[in-house]
Tab-separated table of C-alpha atoms in Angstrom:
chain	number	residue	atom	x	y	z
A	183	MET	CA	170.972	160.356	-50.384
A	184	LYS	CA	170.289	158.594	-53.675
A	185	ILE	CA	172.857	156.068	-54.908
A	186	ILE	CA	172.502	154.337	-58.279
A	187	PHE	CA	174.397	151.192	-59.199
A	188	PHE	CA	174.621	151.162	-63.001
A	189	GLY	CA	175.852	148.231	-65.054
A	190	ASP	CA	175.321	144.767	-66.491
A	191	SER	CA	174.406	141.336	-65.058
A	192	ILE	CA	176.947	141.590	-62.237
A	193	THR	CA	174.981	144.574	-60.960
A	194	ASP	CA	171.576	143.239	-62.070
A	195	ALA	CA	171.876	139.990	-60.063
A	196	ASP	CA	168.380	138.746	-60.969
A	197	ARG	CA	166.572	141.848	-59.752
A	198	ASP	CA	162.856	142.142	-60.443
A	199	ARG	CA	162.760	144.792	-63.163
A	200	ASN	CA	159.043	145.285	-62.594
A	201	ASN	CA	159.916	146.606	-59.136
A	202	PRO	CA	162.130	149.697	-59.516
A	203	ASN	CA	163.295	149.407	-55.909
A	204	ASP	CA	164.345	145.752	-56.047
A	205	LEU	CA	168.094	145.422	-55.490
A	206	GLY	CA	168.592	141.854	-56.759
A	207	ASN	CA	170.555	139.275	-54.805
A	208	GLY	CA	174.122	140.350	-55.537
A	209	PHE	CA	176.690	142.920	-54.494
A	210	VAL	CA	174.271	145.866	-54.694
A	211	LEU	CA	172.045	144.335	-52.020
A	212	PHE	CA	175.052	143.569	-49.811
A	213	ALA	CA	176.436	147.094	-50.253
A	214	ALA	CA	173.081	148.697	-49.450
A	215	ASN	CA	172.662	146.608	-46.313
A	216	LYS	CA	176.177	147.425	-45.148
A	217	LEU	CA	175.684	151.160	-45.703
A	218	ARG	CA	172.504	151.124	-43.638
A	219	LEU	CA	174.323	149.347	-40.815
A	220	LEU	CA	177.214	151.803	-40.928
A	221	TYR	CA	175.020	154.894	-41.184
A	222	PRO	CA	171.763	154.124	-39.331
A	223	ASP	CA	170.815	157.816	-39.207
A	224	LYS	CA	171.291	158.417	-42.941
A	225	ASP	CA	168.375	158.051	-45.330
A	226	PHE	CA	169.703	156.022	-48.264
A	227	HIS	CA	167.698	155.485	-51.429
A	228	VAL	CA	169.627	152.816	-53.324
A	229	LEU	CA	168.635	151.880	-56.870
A	230	ASN	CA	169.866	148.940	-58.952
A	231	ARG	CA	169.981	149.807	-62.637
A	232	GLY	CA	171.914	146.808	-63.911
A	233	ILE	CA	170.687	144.871	-66.939
A	234	GLY	CA	172.206	141.515	-67.859
A	235	GLY	CA	174.045	141.360	-71.176
A	236	ASN	CA	174.541	145.111	-71.458
A	237	ARG	CA	177.593	146.594	-73.121
A	238	THR	CA	178.816	150.176	-72.809
A	239	CYS	CA	176.646	151.173	-75.785
A	240	ASP	CA	173.554	149.776	-74.034
A	241	LEU	CA	174.258	151.819	-70.912
A	242	LEU	CA	174.601	154.901	-73.097
A	243	ALA	CA	171.232	154.179	-74.681
A	244	ARG	CA	169.468	154.197	-71.299
A	245	ILE	CA	171.570	156.558	-69.214
A	246	GLN	CA	169.135	159.461	-69.519
A	247	GLN	CA	166.219	157.440	-68.164
A	248	ASP	CA	168.042	155.253	-65.662
A	249	VAL	CA	170.545	157.744	-64.273
A	250	VAL	CA	170.154	161.376	-65.346
A	251	ALA	CA	166.392	161.553	-64.772
A	252	GLU	CA	166.818	160.041	-61.288
A	253	LYS	CA	169.066	162.904	-60.135
A	254	PRO	CA	171.393	160.703	-58.058
A	255	ASP	CA	173.918	161.946	-55.531
A	256	ILE	CA	176.342	159.096	-56.277
A	257	VAL	CA	176.646	156.625	-59.163
A	258	VAL	CA	178.625	153.385	-58.986
A	259	MET	CA	179.306	152.017	-62.475
A	260	LEU	CA	180.589	148.561	-63.423
A	261	VAL	CA	180.526	147.702	-67.137
A	262	GLY	CA	182.824	146.284	-69.789
A	263	ILE	CA	182.926	142.493	-69.700
A	264	ASN	CA	180.137	142.120	-72.273
A	265	ASP	CA	182.039	144.358	-74.687
A	266	VAL	CA	184.448	141.395	-74.721
A	267	TRP	CA	182.047	138.473	-74.220
A	268	HIS	CA	179.756	139.386	-77.136
A	269	ARG	CA	182.734	139.217	-79.478
A	270	PHE	CA	182.888	135.487	-78.797
A	271	ASN	CA	179.274	134.484	-78.224
A	272	ALA	CA	177.558	136.729	-80.769
A	273	GLY	CA	180.250	138.024	-83.101
A	274	ILE	CA	179.584	141.615	-81.972
A	275	VAL	CA	182.896	143.451	-81.832
A	276	THR	CA	183.524	146.546	-79.718
A	277	THR	CA	186.769	148.134	-80.864
A	278	GLU	CA	189.106	149.888	-78.456
A	279	LYS	CA	188.148	153.208	-80.098
A	280	GLN	CA	184.433	152.512	-79.614
A	281	PHE	CA	184.983	151.407	-76.035
A	282	ARG	CA	186.952	154.536	-75.190
A	283	GLU	CA	184.317	156.789	-76.774
A	284	ASN	CA	181.426	154.979	-75.043
A	285	TYR	CA	183.069	154.878	-71.621
A	286	THR	CA	184.185	158.503	-71.837
A	287	LYS	CA	180.645	159.574	-72.755
A	288	LEU	CA	179.181	157.570	-69.851
A	289	VAL	CA	181.572	159.207	-67.398
A	290	GLN	CA	180.977	162.706	-68.783
A	291	THR	CA	177.199	162.307	-68.763
A	292	ILE	CA	177.197	161.184	-65.139
A	293	GLN	CA	179.604	163.925	-64.085
A	294	ASP	CA	177.474	166.528	-65.869
A	295	THR	CA	174.587	165.689	-63.526
A	296	GLY	CA	176.730	166.813	-60.592
A	297	ALA	CA	176.671	163.308	-59.119
A	298	LYS	CA	179.805	161.830	-57.619
A	299	LEU	CA	181.071	158.811	-59.529
A	300	ILE	CA	182.776	155.586	-58.482
A	301	LEU	CA	184.059	153.211	-61.150
A	302	ILE	CA	184.527	149.481	-60.679
A	303	GLU	CA	186.658	147.929	-63.381
A	304	PRO	CA	185.419	144.771	-65.115
A	305	TYR	CA	187.245	141.603	-64.179
A	306	LEU	CA	187.872	138.041	-65.273
A	307	LEU	CA	188.813	135.211	-62.955
A	308	ASP	CA	191.252	132.619	-64.279
A	309	VAL	CA	188.927	129.936	-65.644
A	310	ALA	CA	189.929	127.813	-68.599
A	311	ASP	CA	187.099	128.485	-71.051
A	312	LYS	CA	187.469	132.290	-71.081
A	313	GLN	CA	191.202	132.861	-71.375
A	314	ASN	CA	190.672	134.163	-74.918
A	315	PHE	CA	188.859	137.114	-73.297
A	316	ARG	CA	191.960	138.248	-71.443
A	317	PRO	CA	193.834	140.353	-74.053
A	318	TYR	CA	190.678	142.258	-74.986
A	319	LEU	CA	189.709	142.846	-71.377
A	320	ASN	CA	193.219	144.020	-70.525
A	321	ALA	CA	192.975	146.634	-73.284
A	322	PHE	CA	189.607	147.864	-72.002
A	323	ILE	CA	190.791	148.004	-68.383
A	324	LYS	CA	193.775	150.084	-69.499
A	325	ILE	CA	191.356	152.512	-71.160
A	326	ILE	CA	189.192	152.715	-68.033
A	327	ARG	CA	192.214	153.466	-65.879
A	328	GLU	CA	193.302	156.186	-68.302
A	329	ILE	CA	189.825	157.747	-68.209
A	330	ALA	CA	189.750	157.587	-64.399
A	331	GLY	CA	193.119	159.288	-64.513
A	332	GLY	CA	193.727	159.132	-60.799
A	333	THR	CA	190.937	161.649	-60.193
A	334	ILE	CA	187.824	159.435	-60.373
A	335	PRO	CA	187.618	156.770	-57.644
A	336	LEU	CA	188.325	153.402	-59.252
A	337	VAL	CA	188.056	149.957	-57.669
A	338	PRO	CA	190.707	147.789	-59.399
A	339	MET	CA	188.530	144.692	-59.215
A	340	ASP	CA	190.419	142.667	-61.812
A	341	GLU	CA	193.734	143.240	-60.076
A	342	ILE	CA	192.225	142.403	-56.682
A	343	PHE	CA	190.579	139.184	-57.850
A	344	CYS	CA	193.773	138.145	-59.652
A	345	GLY	CA	195.661	138.594	-56.390
A	346	LEU	CA	193.097	136.741	-54.284
A	347	SER	CA	193.003	133.809	-56.682
A	348	GLN	CA	196.720	133.170	-56.218
A	349	ASP	CA	195.823	131.502	-52.924
A	350	ILE	CA	192.122	130.710	-53.325
A	351	ALA	CA	190.539	128.824	-56.228
A	352	PRO	CA	189.106	131.429	-58.642
A	353	GLU	CA	185.851	129.469	-58.862
A	354	LYS	CA	185.221	130.451	-55.233
A	355	PHE	CA	184.694	134.028	-56.449
A	356	ALA	CA	183.048	133.392	-59.828
A	357	ALA	CA	182.355	129.884	-61.074
A	358	ASP	CA	182.268	131.009	-64.714
A	359	GLY	CA	184.995	133.601	-64.213
A	360	VAL	CA	182.558	136.519	-64.436
A	361	HIS	CA	179.332	136.170	-62.439
A	362	PRO	CA	180.248	136.408	-58.760
A	363	THR	CA	179.395	133.818	-56.150
A	364	HIS	CA	178.126	134.935	-52.755
A	365	ARG	CA	181.760	135.275	-51.683
A	366	GLY	CA	182.637	137.250	-54.797
A	367	CYS	CA	179.667	139.567	-54.229
A	368	ARG	CA	180.845	140.226	-50.687
A	369	TYR	CA	184.269	141.304	-51.928
A	370	ILE	CA	182.823	143.643	-54.561
A	371	ALA	CA	180.315	145.098	-52.076
A	372	ASN	CA	182.952	145.685	-49.410
A	373	LEU	CA	185.235	147.478	-51.850
A	374	ALA	CA	182.365	149.577	-53.200
A	375	VAL	CA	181.373	150.560	-49.660
A	376	LYS	CA	184.988	151.442	-48.861
A	377	GLU	CA	184.895	154.002	-51.683
A	378	LEU	CA	181.384	155.172	-50.809
A	379	LYS	CA	182.465	155.876	-47.213
A	380	LYS	CA	185.065	158.338	-48.523
A	381	LEU	CA	182.275	160.293	-50.213
A	382	LEU	CA	179.965	160.154	-47.210
A	383	THR	CA	182.341	161.499	-44.563
């Protein structure tokens, strides 16, 4: 059973890219460990194919090598925050039209392999210095939900973190609003595993 986690720095989590089997120190590692505990008799081959700073266009550029060629059984994809972030830190704008086209193509390419797909929506915790991200991210999340269309499993991570941070300081989940703390990674991993279990039963 080969599972690929495909995305940006949230997935990457400082993995050693010289070691194709390194899972990093974030939610992918936690999810893999939990799966192996839950299914001790199943042979999981988990791959982390996150690269920090990637936008949807970057995932498209490497999807053949990092996903299609690997012939995965399941792909878990989390991407989108850098399509917003780069607008502010590098002046690189991803329009809603471009985002929709890129995300749709990513989904179609993965589905065409025959792999099962789980989507995790990008999120933003309520920290002061990134509130200008919010309207752009909201638009992209709306597009992702439309593409998922109730037929592709989707983890509503932004909605979940927004709810959790009503009672718990958002910095507990992501100090900069984006990159998850250990606690934040645990939440993402647990929700990813919850969806994976539905595909494994």
